[in-house]
Amino acid sequence: MTCIIVDDEPLARQGMEMSIANISSLQLLGSFSNALAANDFIRKERVDLMFLDINMPELSGLDFLKSLRDAPMVIFTTAYPQYALESYELDAIDYLVKPIRIERFLKAVNKAENHLKLLQQDNNNQVENIAEDFVFIKADRKYFKIYFKEILYIEGLKDYVIIYTADNKIITSMNVKTIGAQLPETIFARVSKSYIVNIMHITSFDNELIYIQNNEIPLGQGFKDDFLKQYIERKIVKR
């Protein structure tokens, strides 16, 4: 499991590096003193897990995580216990308060490893046999055949997604990134952290919302430019 450290305190980074070195399943790819440097690295390299401090100059760990489109798993490492609730609202794997005991560190790493295994199982098992115009989705111990043209949009809820059609909705254990990577980009567009839409069903849109039938889907600021450039601009009738 690849990982990085993001902490502005040199001694804290050194201590974390020593702890990571004792866990054979962890591969440390980098250690960073600020979120901006870590952000550049994450954009180029595949990172499974990030040990992230909260109270840092320029950009806090919480704000950094909020800014990431496809964030790795995160274990917060901080001297401030009062941020624990907010960290879990951001789907953090765990929250470690400094000084970090080795048994507590190991417990957090084990949680991350178990979570990664579940995600990998979802990648392998939940989406089956994608054909030219349909896909099989596993839900409620059955595989449902869903035609791409019938999907209106997909909503992500933590490690689950809801697939909406005109007549039904199917809930399956999977994240938005996983299902989005396995759907044809010519038809489906990810428009926010939690939503994928079928562009064939878009009724209208503005700077904040996409309308599909009677549904309002938020258009995320970080996704707007790609959405407009890839799917919309060439279709606009100009004067």
Coordinates of C-alpha atoms in Angstrom, one line a residue:
M1 CA 0.0 0.0 0.0
T2 CA 1.6 3.2 -1.1
C3 CA 1.5 6.2 1.2
I4 CA 2.8 9.8 1.7
I5 CA 3.2 12.0 4.8
V6 CA 2.1 15.6 4.9
D7 CA 3.1 17.5 8.0
D8 CA 4.8 20.9 8.5
E9 CA 6.8 19.6 11.6
P10 CA 10.1 18.0 10.7
L11 CA 10.2 15.9 13.9
A12 CA 6.6 14.7 13.3
R13 CA 7.5 13.6 9.8
Q14 CA 10.6 11.8 11.0
G15 CA 8.6 9.9 13.7
M16 CA 6.0 8.9 11.1
E17 CA 8.7 7.7 8.7
M18 CA 10.1 5.5 11.4
S19 CA 6.6 4.0 12.1
I20 CA 6.0 3.4 8.5
A21 CA 9.4 1.7 8.1
N22 CA 8.2 -0.9 10.6
I23 CA 5.2 -1.9 8.6
S24 CA 6.2 -4.1 5.7
S25 CA 2.9 -3.6 3.8
L26 CA 3.5 0.2 3.6
Q27 CA 5.6 1.8 0.9
L28 CA 6.5 5.4 1.6
L29 CA 6.6 7.4 -1.7
G30 CA 7.2 10.9 -0.2
S31 CA 7.2 13.2 2.8
F32 CA 6.0 16.8 2.4
S33 CA 6.0 19.9 4.7
N34 CA 3.0 21.5 3.1
A35 CA -0.2 20.6 1.3
L36 CA 0.7 22.4 -2.0
A37 CA 3.8 20.2 -2.5
A38 CA 1.7 17.1 -1.7
N39 CA -0.9 18.2 -4.2
D40 CA 1.6 18.3 -7.0
F41 CA 2.8 14.8 -6.2
I42 CA -0.7 13.3 -5.9
R43 CA -1.6 14.6 -9.4
K44 CA 1.4 12.7 -10.9
E45 CA 1.6 9.5 -8.8
R46 CA -0.8 6.9 -7.5
V47 CA -1.1 7.2 -3.7
D48 CA -3.3 4.8 -1.7
L49 CA -3.0 6.4 1.7
M50 CA -2.1 9.9 3.0
F51 CA -1.0 10.6 6.6
L52 CA -2.2 14.2 6.9
D53 CA -1.6 16.8 9.6
I54 CA -4.4 19.4 10.1
N55 CA -2.8 22.6 11.5
M56 CA -0.5 23.6 8.7
P57 CA 0.4 27.1 7.2
E58 CA -1.1 28.2 3.9
L59 CA -3.6 25.4 3.7
S60 CA -4.9 23.2 6.5
G61 CA -5.2 19.5 6.2
L62 CA -9.0 19.6 6.3
D63 CA -9.2 22.3 3.5
F64 CA -6.6 20.4 1.5
L65 CA -8.7 17.2 1.6
K66 CA -11.8 19.1 0.6
S67 CA -10.0 20.5 -2.4
L68 CA -9.1 17.1 -3.8
R69 CA -11.3 15.6 -6.6
D70 CA -10.1 12.0 -6.2
A71 CA -8.5 11.9 -2.8
P72 CA -6.5 8.9 -1.5
M73 CA -7.5 7.3 1.8
V74 CA -6.6 9.7 4.7
I75 CA -5.4 9.1 8.2
F76 CA -5.3 12.4 10.1
T77 CA -2.3 12.9 12.4
T78 CA -2.7 16.0 14.7
A79 CA -2.2 17.4 18.1
Y80 CA -5.7 18.8 18.1
P81 CA -8.5 16.3 19.1
Q82 CA -11.3 18.8 18.5
Y83 CA -11.3 18.3 14.7
A84 CA -12.1 14.6 14.9
L85 CA -15.8 15.0 14.0
E86 CA -15.2 17.1 11.0
S87 CA -12.5 14.7 9.8
Y88 CA -14.9 11.7 9.8
E89 CA -17.5 13.8 7.9
L90 CA -14.8 13.9 5.2
D91 CA -14.6 10.1 5.2
A92 CA -11.2 9.9 6.9
I93 CA -10.1 6.3 7.7
D94 CA -8.9 7.3 11.1
Y95 CA -7.8 10.2 13.4
L96 CA -4.6 9.9 15.4
V97 CA -3.7 12.4 18.1
K98 CA 0.0 13.1 18.7
P99 CA 2.0 11.7 20.3
I100 CA 0.9 8.6 18.4
R101 CA 1.3 5.2 20.1
I102 CA 2.6 2.5 17.8
E103 CA -0.4 0.2 18.6
R104 CA -2.8 2.9 17.7
F105 CA -0.9 3.6 14.5
L106 CA -1.0 -0.1 13.5
K107 CA -4.7 -0.2 14.2
A108 CA -5.3 2.7 11.8
V109 CA -3.1 1.1 9.1
N110 CA -5.0 -2.1 9.4
K111 CA -8.3 -0.2 8.9
A112 CA -6.9 1.4 5.8
E113 CA -5.7 -2.0 4.4
N114 CA -9.1 -3.6 5.0
H115 CA -10.8 -0.6 3.3
L116 CA -8.5 -0.9 0.3
K117 CA -9.3 -4.6 -0.1
L118 CA -13.0 -3.8 -0.1
L119 CA -12.5 -1.2 -2.8
Q120 CA -10.5 -3.6 -4.9
Q121 CA -13.1 -6.3 -4.5
D122 CA -15.7 -3.8 -5.7
N123 CA -13.6 -3.0 -8.7
N124 CA -13.4 -6.7 -9.6
N125 CA -16.8 -7.9 -8.7
Q126 CA -19.5 -5.2 -8.8
V127 CA -19.3 -4.2 -12.5
E128 CA -19.6 -7.3 -14.7
N129 CA -19.5 -7.8 -18.4
I130 CA -19.6 -4.4 -19.9
A131 CA -21.0 -4.8 -23.5
E132 CA -21.5 -2.2 -26.2
D133 CA -24.7 -0.7 -24.8
F134 CA -25.3 -2.2 -21.4
V135 CA -23.7 -3.3 -18.1
F136 CA -24.4 -5.8 -15.3
I137 CA -24.5 -4.3 -11.8
K138 CA -24.5 -6.4 -8.7
A139 CA -27.0 -5.4 -6.1
D140 CA -29.2 -7.3 -3.6
R141 CA -27.3 -10.6 -4.4
K142 CA -28.4 -10.4 -8.0
Y143 CA -26.9 -8.9 -11.3
F144 CA -29.1 -6.3 -13.0
K145 CA -28.8 -5.7 -16.7
I146 CA -28.9 -1.9 -17.3
Y147 CA -28.7 -0.3 -20.7
F148 CA -26.6 2.9 -20.8
K149 CA -29.4 4.8 -22.5
E150 CA -31.7 4.1 -19.5
I151 CA -29.4 5.6 -16.9
L152 CA -30.4 9.2 -16.1
Y153 CA -27.6 9.9 -13.5
I154 CA -25.6 8.3 -10.8
E155 CA -25.2 9.6 -7.2
G156 CA -22.4 8.6 -4.9
L157 CA -22.9 8.2 -1.1
K158 CA -19.6 7.4 0.5
D159 CA -18.8 3.8 -0.6
Y160 CA -22.2 3.3 -2.3
V161 CA -23.7 4.6 -5.6
I162 CA -27.3 4.9 -6.6
I163 CA -28.0 4.4 -10.3
Y164 CA -31.2 6.2 -11.3
T165 CA -33.3 5.2 -14.3
A166 CA -36.7 6.6 -15.3
D167 CA -38.4 3.7 -13.6
N168 CA -36.0 2.4 -10.9
K169 CA -33.0 3.1 -8.8
I170 CA -30.3 0.5 -8.0
I171 CA -28.0 0.8 -5.0
T172 CA -24.6 -1.0 -5.1
S173 CA -21.5 -1.1 -3.0
M174 CA -19.1 0.9 -5.1
N175 CA -17.7 4.5 -5.2
V176 CA -18.2 7.1 -7.9
K177 CA -14.7 6.9 -9.2
T178 CA -14.9 3.1 -9.7
I179 CA -18.1 3.1 -11.7
G180 CA -17.1 6.2 -13.7
A181 CA -13.9 4.7 -14.9
Q182 CA -15.9 1.8 -16.4
L183 CA -18.6 3.7 -18.2
P184 CA -18.2 5.1 -21.8
E185 CA -16.9 8.7 -21.6
T186 CA -18.8 9.6 -24.8
I187 CA -22.1 9.2 -22.9
F188 CA -21.3 9.8 -19.2
A189 CA -19.8 12.9 -17.6
R190 CA -18.7 13.3 -14.0
V191 CA -20.0 16.7 -13.0
S192 CA -19.2 16.9 -9.3
K193 CA -17.5 14.8 -6.6
S194 CA -20.7 12.8 -6.1
Y195 CA -22.5 12.8 -9.4
I196 CA -22.2 11.3 -12.9
V197 CA -24.8 12.3 -15.6
N198 CA -25.9 10.8 -18.9
I199 CA -25.4 13.7 -21.2
M200 CA -28.2 12.4 -23.5
H201 CA -30.8 13.0 -20.8
I202 CA -29.7 16.6 -19.9
T203 CA -32.7 18.9 -20.3
S204 CA -30.8 22.2 -19.4
F205 CA -28.1 23.6 -17.3
D206 CA -26.7 26.8 -15.8
N207 CA -23.6 27.8 -13.8
E208 CA -24.6 25.7 -10.8
L209 CA -27.1 23.0 -11.7
I210 CA -27.8 20.4 -14.4
Y211 CA -31.4 19.5 -15.0
I212 CA -32.5 16.0 -15.9
Q213 CA -36.3 15.6 -16.0
N214 CA -37.4 16.9 -12.6
N215 CA -34.0 16.4 -11.0
E216 CA -31.4 19.0 -10.1
I217 CA -27.8 17.8 -10.1
P218 CA -25.1 20.1 -8.7
L219 CA -22.3 21.2 -11.2
G220 CA -19.1 21.3 -9.2
Q221 CA -16.7 24.1 -9.7
G222 CA -13.8 21.7 -10.1
F223 CA -15.6 19.8 -12.9
K224 CA -17.3 22.6 -14.8
D225 CA -14.5 23.5 -17.2
D226 CA -14.0 19.9 -18.3
F227 CA -17.7 19.3 -18.6
L228 CA -18.2 22.4 -20.8
K229 CA -15.2 21.7 -23.0
Q230 CA -15.7 18.0 -23.5
Y231 CA -19.5 17.7 -23.8
I232 CA -21.1 21.1 -24.3
E233 CA -19.1 23.6 -26.3
R234 CA -19.2 21.8 -29.6
K235 CA -22.9 21.3 -29.3
I236 CA -23.8 25.0 -28.7
V237 CA -25.5 26.7 -31.7
K238 CA -23.8 30.0 -32.1
R239 CA -24.9 33.2 -33.7

